[in-house]
Short mmCIF file of C-alpha atoms in Angstrom, two decimals:
data_model
loop_
_atom_site.label_atom_id
_atom_site.label_comp_id
_atom_site.label_asym_id
_atom_site.label_seq_id
_atom_site.Cartn_x
_atom_site.Cartn_y
_atom_site.Cartn_z
CA UNK X 25 134.50 -95.57 66.67
CA UNK X 26 133.57 -93.93 63.45
CA UNK X 27 136.21 -91.49 62.41
CA UNK X 28 135.18 -89.84 59.23
CA UNK X 29 132.44 -90.27 56.43
CA UNK X 30 131.95 -89.07 53.00
CA UNK X 31 128.25 -88.62 52.35
CA UNK X 32 126.65 -87.99 48.95
CA UNK X 33 123.53 -85.70 49.28
CA UNK X 34 121.06 -87.07 46.87
CA UNK X 35 118.92 -84.14 47.83
CA UNK X 36 121.46 -81.53 48.74
CA UNK X 37 120.39 -80.30 52.15
CA UNK X 38 123.36 -78.10 52.27
CA UNK X 39 121.82 -75.93 49.59
CA UNK X 40 119.07 -75.07 51.95
CA UNK X 41 121.22 -74.69 55.01
CA UNK X 42 123.78 -72.56 53.23
CA UNK X 43 122.13 -70.64 50.46
CA UNK X 44 124.74 -67.83 50.58
CA UNK X 45 127.34 -70.35 49.33
CA UNK X 46 126.11 -70.27 45.70
CA UNK X 47 129.54 -68.76 44.97
CA UNK X 48 131.70 -69.10 41.91
CA UNK X 49 135.45 -69.05 41.43
CA UNK X 50 136.71 -68.67 37.85
CA UNK X 51 133.36 -69.87 36.56
CA UNK X 52 133.25 -72.96 38.79
CA UNK X 53 130.25 -73.34 41.13
CA UNK X 54 130.95 -74.38 44.56
CA UNK X 55 129.98 -78.19 44.56
CA UNK X 56 128.25 -80.04 47.39
CA UNK X 57 131.34 -82.26 47.55
CA UNK X 58 134.61 -82.53 45.79
CA UNK X 59 133.94 -85.75 43.95
CA UNK X 60 131.79 -83.63 41.56
CA UNK X 61 135.08 -82.15 40.46
CA UNK X 62 136.41 -85.33 38.95
CA UNK X 63 136.07 -86.05 35.34
CA UNK X 64 133.22 -88.49 34.41
CA UNK X 65 135.64 -91.26 33.49
CA UNK X 66 139.42 -91.63 33.84
CA UNK X 67 139.39 -94.70 31.80
CA UNK X 68 141.04 -98.16 32.81
CA UNK X 69 144.28 -97.76 34.74
CA UNK X 70 146.97 -100.21 33.58
CA UNK X 71 148.38 -102.42 36.41
CA UNK X 72 152.17 -102.52 37.21
CA UNK X 73 154.07 -105.67 36.32
CA UNK X 74 152.72 -108.83 38.08
CA UNK X 75 153.51 -109.28 41.69
CA UNK X 76 155.75 -112.18 41.28
CA UNK X 77 159.39 -112.14 42.67
CA UNK X 78 162.56 -113.52 41.42
CA UNK X 79 165.49 -115.06 43.23
CA UNK X 80 167.18 -111.62 43.09
CA UNK X 81 164.88 -110.28 45.81
CA UNK X 82 166.74 -110.03 49.09
CA UNK X 83 163.80 -111.26 51.05
CA UNK X 84 162.53 -113.90 48.58
CA UNK X 85 162.16 -117.40 49.77
CA UNK X 86 160.38 -120.51 48.38
CA UNK X 87 156.59 -120.19 48.83
CA UNK X 88 154.40 -123.21 49.21
CA UNK X 89 150.73 -122.35 49.75
CA UNK X 90 147.70 -124.69 49.78
CA UNK X 91 149.89 -127.47 48.35
CA UNK X 92 151.07 -125.32 45.43
CA UNK X 93 154.65 -124.37 44.78
CA UNK X 94 154.54 -120.55 43.94
CA UNK X 95 158.11 -119.92 43.34
CA UNK X 96 160.46 -117.52 45.34
CA UNK X 97 158.53 -114.74 46.81
CA UNK X 98 159.11 -111.79 49.05
CA UNK X 99 157.75 -111.92 52.54
CA UNK X 100 154.97 -109.33 51.79
CA UNK X 101 153.59 -111.59 49.02
CA UNK X 102 153.50 -114.59 51.30
CA UNK X 103 151.84 -112.63 54.06
CA UNK X 104 149.20 -111.32 51.58
CA UNK X 105 148.22 -114.84 50.48
CA UNK X 106 147.91 -116.09 53.97
CA UNK X 107 145.95 -113.11 55.21
CA UNK X 108 143.53 -112.79 52.25
CA UNK X 109 142.97 -116.54 51.61
CA UNK X 110 142.37 -117.63 55.19
CA UNK X 111 139.29 -119.80 54.58
CA UNK X 112 139.28 -123.44 53.96
CA UNK X 113 137.22 -122.87 50.78
CA UNK X 114 139.81 -120.40 49.41
CA UNK X 115 142.69 -122.67 50.09
CA UNK X 116 140.80 -125.61 48.44
CA UNK X 117 140.38 -123.47 45.23
CA UNK X 118 144.14 -122.85 45.18
CA UNK X 119 144.93 -126.53 45.85
CA UNK X 120 142.64 -127.57 42.92
CA UNK X 121 144.28 -125.13 40.45
CA UNK X 122 147.42 -125.60 38.44
CA UNK X 123 148.81 -122.30 39.78
CA UNK X 124 152.57 -121.72 40.09
CA UNK X 125 152.43 -117.91 40.86
CA UNK X 126 150.78 -115.78 43.61
CA UNK X 127 148.74 -113.86 40.94
CA UNK X 128 147.27 -117.13 39.68
CA UNK X 129 146.48 -118.27 43.13
CA UNK X 130 144.67 -115.01 44.01
CA UNK X 131 142.82 -115.06 40.73
CA UNK X 132 141.71 -118.69 41.36
CA UNK X 133 140.01 -117.53 44.59
CA UNK X 134 138.76 -114.00 43.73
CA UNK X 135 138.26 -114.11 39.92
CA UNK X 136 140.47 -113.26 37.03
CA UNK X 137 142.24 -109.98 37.39
CA UNK X 138 140.57 -109.26 40.72
CA UNK X 139 143.02 -111.37 42.72
CA UNK X 140 145.98 -109.51 41.09
CA UNK X 141 144.54 -106.18 41.91
CA UNK X 142 143.83 -107.24 45.58
CA UNK X 143 147.42 -108.56 45.82
CA UNK X 144 148.73 -105.16 44.47
CA UNK X 145 146.78 -103.24 46.98
CA UNK X 146 148.09 -105.48 49.80
CA UNK X 147 151.84 -105.48 48.70
CA UNK X 148 151.93 -101.81 47.69
CA UNK X 149 149.72 -100.26 50.28
CA UNK X 150 148.95 -102.58 53.02
CA UNK X 151 145.16 -102.91 52.41
CA UNK X 152 143.44 -106.22 52.83
CA UNK X 153 140.45 -106.26 50.50
CA UNK X 154 139.46 -109.83 50.96
CA UNK X 155 135.63 -110.23 51.67
CA UNK X 156 136.09 -113.96 52.73
CA UNK X 157 134.64 -114.64 56.20
CA UNK X 158 133.38 -111.04 56.53
CA UNK X 159 129.58 -110.73 56.97
CA UNK X 160 127.76 -107.95 55.02
CA UNK X 161 130.53 -107.54 52.51
CA UNK X 162 130.77 -108.78 48.92
CA UNK X 163 133.53 -109.57 46.43
CA UNK X 164 135.14 -106.54 44.41
CA UNK X 165 134.92 -106.26 40.69
CA UNK X 166 137.99 -105.44 38.63
CA UNK X 167 136.75 -102.02 37.63
CA UNK X 168 135.99 -101.05 41.21
CA UNK X 169 139.42 -102.02 42.18
CA UNK X 170 140.81 -100.08 39.23
CA UNK X 171 139.26 -96.87 40.73
CA UNK X 172 140.72 -97.70 44.10
CA UNK X 173 144.13 -98.44 42.81
CA UNK X 174 144.06 -95.17 40.85
CA UNK X 175 143.16 -93.18 43.98
CA UNK X 176 145.84 -95.00 45.89
CA UNK X 177 148.33 -93.97 43.27
CA UNK X 178 147.04 -90.34 43.49
CA UNK X 179 147.72 -90.29 47.19
CA UNK X 180 151.14 -90.37 48.85
CA UNK X 181 150.27 -93.54 50.70
CA UNK X 182 153.04 -95.81 52.06
CA UNK X 183 153.26 -99.47 52.85
CA UNK X 184 154.21 -100.77 56.22
CA UNK X 185 152.60 -100.49 59.62
CA UNK X 186 149.37 -102.08 60.69
CA UNK X 187 147.23 -103.91 58.11
CA UNK X 188 144.09 -101.96 57.06
CA UNK X 189 140.82 -103.36 55.73
CA UNK X 190 139.42 -102.19 52.35
CA UNK X 191 135.84 -103.64 52.01
CA UNK X 192 132.86 -103.48 49.73
CA UNK X 193 130.15 -103.23 52.26
CA UNK X 194 126.44 -103.62 51.31
CA UNK X 195 125.07 -102.25 54.65
CA UNK X 196 126.66 -98.92 55.25
CA UNK X 197 123.31 -97.56 56.42
CA UNK X 198 123.67 -99.46 59.65
CA UNK X 199 126.04 -96.57 60.62
CA UNK X 200 123.48 -93.81 60.13
CA UNK X 201 122.79 -93.48 63.92
CA UNK X 202 126.44 -93.30 64.86
CA UNK X 203 126.97 -90.61 62.27
CA UNK X 204 123.88 -88.69 63.38
CA UNK X 205 122.22 -88.95 59.97
CA UNK X 206 118.45 -88.29 60.06
CA UNK X 207 117.66 -87.12 56.54
CA UNK X 208 116.32 -90.23 54.62
CA UNK X 209 117.61 -88.71 51.39
CA UNK X 210 121.13 -88.66 52.60
CA UNK X 211 123.28 -91.71 51.61
CA UNK X 212 126.69 -92.84 52.99
CA UNK X 213 129.08 -93.39 50.16
CA UNK X 214 132.13 -94.60 52.10
CA UNK X 215 133.54 -94.39 55.60
CA UNK X 216 136.99 -94.41 57.08
CA UNK X 217 136.96 -96.28 60.34
CA UNK X 218 134.07 -98.41 61.71
CA UNK X 219 135.56 -99.80 64.94
CA UNK X 220 138.33 -101.28 62.76
CA UNK X 221 141.35 -99.75 60.92
CA UNK X 222 140.31 -99.40 57.32
CA UNK X 223 137.80 -98.21 54.78
CA UNK X 224 134.43 -99.41 53.52
CA UNK X 225 132.75 -98.52 50.32
CA UNK X 226 128.97 -98.93 49.91
CA UNK X 227 126.50 -99.41 47.09
CA UNK X 228 126.14 -95.72 46.55
CA UNK X 229 129.98 -95.52 45.80
CA UNK X 230 129.65 -98.41 43.25
CA UNK X 231 126.92 -96.59 41.52
CA UNK X 232 129.03 -93.54 40.76
CA UNK X 233 130.84 -92.94 37.45
CA UNK X 234 134.38 -94.41 37.56
CA UNK X 235 135.99 -90.96 37.83
CA UNK X 236 133.90 -90.04 40.88
CA UNK X 237 134.54 -93.44 42.44
CA UNK X 238 138.23 -92.62 42.16
CA UNK X 239 137.66 -89.25 43.65
CA UNK X 240 135.68 -90.58 46.62
CA UNK X 241 138.23 -93.17 47.32
CA UNK X 242 140.88 -90.47 47.36
CA UNK X 243 138.80 -88.57 49.89
CA UNK X 244 138.85 -91.63 52.24
CA UNK X 245 142.63 -92.09 51.64
CA UNK X 246 143.11 -88.58 52.55
CA UNK X 247 141.59 -89.40 55.98
CA UNK X 248 143.88 -92.31 56.22
CA UNK X 249 146.89 -90.00 55.56
CA UNK X 250 145.68 -87.63 58.29
CA UNK X 251 145.21 -90.61 60.70
CA UNK X 252 148.77 -91.96 60.04
CA UNK X 253 151.32 -89.54 58.70
CA UNK X 254 149.32 -86.43 59.76
CA UNK X 255 149.12 -87.53 63.28
CA UNK X 256 152.89 -88.46 63.41
CA UNK X 257 153.94 -85.29 61.77
CA UNK X 258 151.55 -82.92 63.57
CA UNK X 259 149.55 -81.57 60.57
CA UNK X 260 146.52 -80.54 62.42
CA UNK X 261 147.64 -77.22 63.82
CA UNK X 262 149.44 -76.25 60.51
CA UNK X 263 146.29 -77.10 58.53
CA UNK X 264 144.23 -74.92 60.97
CA UNK X 265 146.66 -72.01 60.37
CA UNK X 266 146.52 -72.41 56.59
CA UNK X 267 142.69 -72.42 56.70
CA UNK X 268 142.61 -69.34 58.79
CA UNK X 269 145.04 -67.52 56.46
CA UNK X 270 142.93 -68.54 53.41
CA UNK X 271 139.80 -67.42 55.14
CA UNK X 272 141.36 -63.94 55.62
CA UNK X 273 142.38 -63.89 51.91
CA UNK X 274 138.85 -64.91 50.84
CA UNK X 275 137.15 -62.17 52.89
CA UNK X 276 139.50 -59.61 51.45
CA UNK X 277 138.68 -60.79 47.92
CA UNK X 278 135.09 -60.67 48.58
CA UNK X 279 134.44 -64.45 48.42
CA UNK X 280 131.96 -66.04 50.99
CA UNK X 281 134.30 -68.97 51.75
CA UNK X 282 137.84 -70.37 51.04
CA UNK X 283 136.68 -73.83 51.04
CA UNK X 284 136.36 -75.98 47.85
CA UNK X 285 133.08 -77.50 48.59
CA UNK X 286 130.03 -77.35 50.95
CA UNK X 287 130.92 -80.59 52.50
CA UNK X 288 134.45 -79.15 53.28
CA UNK X 289 132.60 -76.73 55.61
CA UNK X 290 131.64 -79.67 58.03
CA UNK X 291 134.85 -79.59 59.98
CA UNK X 292 138.63 -79.18 59.33
CA UNK X 293 138.97 -83.03 58.86
CA UNK X 294 136.55 -82.91 55.90
CA UNK X 295 138.05 -79.71 54.63
CA UNK X 296 141.41 -81.51 54.52
CA UNK X 297 139.95 -84.54 52.61
CA UNK X 298 138.04 -82.37 50.15
CA UNK X 299 141.06 -80.21 49.60
CA UNK X 300 143.22 -83.30 48.76
CA UNK X 301 140.60 -84.27 46.13
CA UNK X 302 140.73 -80.77 44.67
CA UNK X 303 144.51 -80.77 44.75
CA UNK X 304 144.52 -83.78 42.34
CA UNK X 305 141.47 -83.14 40.20
CA UNK X 306 140.88 -79.38 40.34
CA UNK X 307 144.22 -77.76 41.33
CA UNK X 308 143.32 -74.40 39.75
CA UNK X 309 140.20 -74.19 41.83
CA UNK X 310 142.16 -75.05 45.05
CA UNK X 311 144.89 -72.52 44.24
CA UNK X 312 142.49 -69.71 43.52
CA UNK X 313 140.48 -70.21 46.59
CA UNK X 314 142.88 -71.55 49.08
CA UNK X 315 146.64 -70.79 48.31
CA UNK X 316 147.85 -71.52 51.77
CA UNK X 317 146.18 -74.97 51.81
CA UNK X 318 147.60 -75.45 48.28
CA UNK X 319 151.04 -74.72 49.48
CA UNK X 320 150.78 -76.96 52.59
CA UNK X 321 149.49 -80.03 50.48
CA UNK X 322 152.24 -79.46 47.77
CA UNK X 323 155.16 -79.04 50.24
CA UNK X 324 154.14 -81.26 53.26
CA UNK X 325 151.65 -83.74 52.22
CA UNK X 326 152.52 -84.66 48.56
CA UNK X 327 156.04 -83.24 48.57
CA UNK X 328 155.86 -82.17 44.99
CA UNK X 329 157.48 -79.25 43.21
CA UNK X 330 155.71 -76.08 41.97
CA UNK X 331 156.48 -77.27 38.35
CA UNK X 332 154.57 -80.39 38.91
CA UNK X 333 151.43 -78.50 40.16
CA UNK X 334 151.80 -76.06 37.22
CA UNK X 335 151.84 -78.92 34.80
CA UNK X 336 148.76 -80.42 36.47
CA UNK X 337 146.86 -77.14 36.19
CA UNK X 338 147.97 -76.73 32.53
CA UNK X 339 146.73 -80.21 31.67
CA UNK X 340 143.46 -79.52 33.44
CA UNK X 341 142.90 -76.43 31.55
CA UNK X 342 143.73 -78.03 28.16
CA UNK X 343 141.23 -80.91 28.94
CA UNK X 344 138.54 -78.37 29.87
CA UNK X 345 139.19 -76.30 26.62
CA UNK X 346 139.08 -79.38 24.51
CA UNK X 347 135.65 -80.45 26.00
CA UNK X 348 133.99 -77.04 25.12
#
């Protein structure tokens, strides 16, 4: 069952359906979706140290994979290799290599730098990004995975639990009927859930600037947060209460809406995901339009201090000033 979708309006139908929302807050026009709030390019995100263990790791054990000795590795690394390199062709590529580390083995199968990034996503966040044996998908590029890794770092994701898929899917349009999309100008950028636990990113996502790829990925990770932590901690009713309080403040201030984008008006699930993107990339806009949502995200979802948010807003303001 399809849970959520982030759609990019190539011709913004919402502008026709909701003409009264041509509102401004502190000089910022209400966008069709929150990915428009992201900077054009965040630049490359440096990776953490390679995912290779030492004998000091409590769960480390000798790892032999496809005939190669890959040193002492924690259980998560061994699981990642077995899950992502399940095909005979992939294992043959490792066997033919001179690899003695998991990163080398992954790169031998998925390409230089790509394998390391896929390994990081699996070990740190539990996402399986392998395209091997999955029809309709294609291999990731390193810069695409940089955007996904940056978004994952921007979200309070946690490892553990059920493995989730993270795929570059070339045929997201096959979900149009399930999503009740009839406008031919409307393109699906990415979806969360498609009868499986995980995320799929389409060609329209890959065509975005790097900063907007990152923001769109964060939107989908926000849905994943709601599906996991949110369900366990009961966020739904509290979010609805925060949205109601913000709506009251907006009416009192003469604003037509408290939401950060037109797409956020779809339902409370999209409002949550769009607000998460605004929290990271346009915190001043979120604070001015939706202080109760801002507080909920800061205290409950991200568990950050007011000082951290203030610093983020100051940084955003300085960046905006320097670009003028």
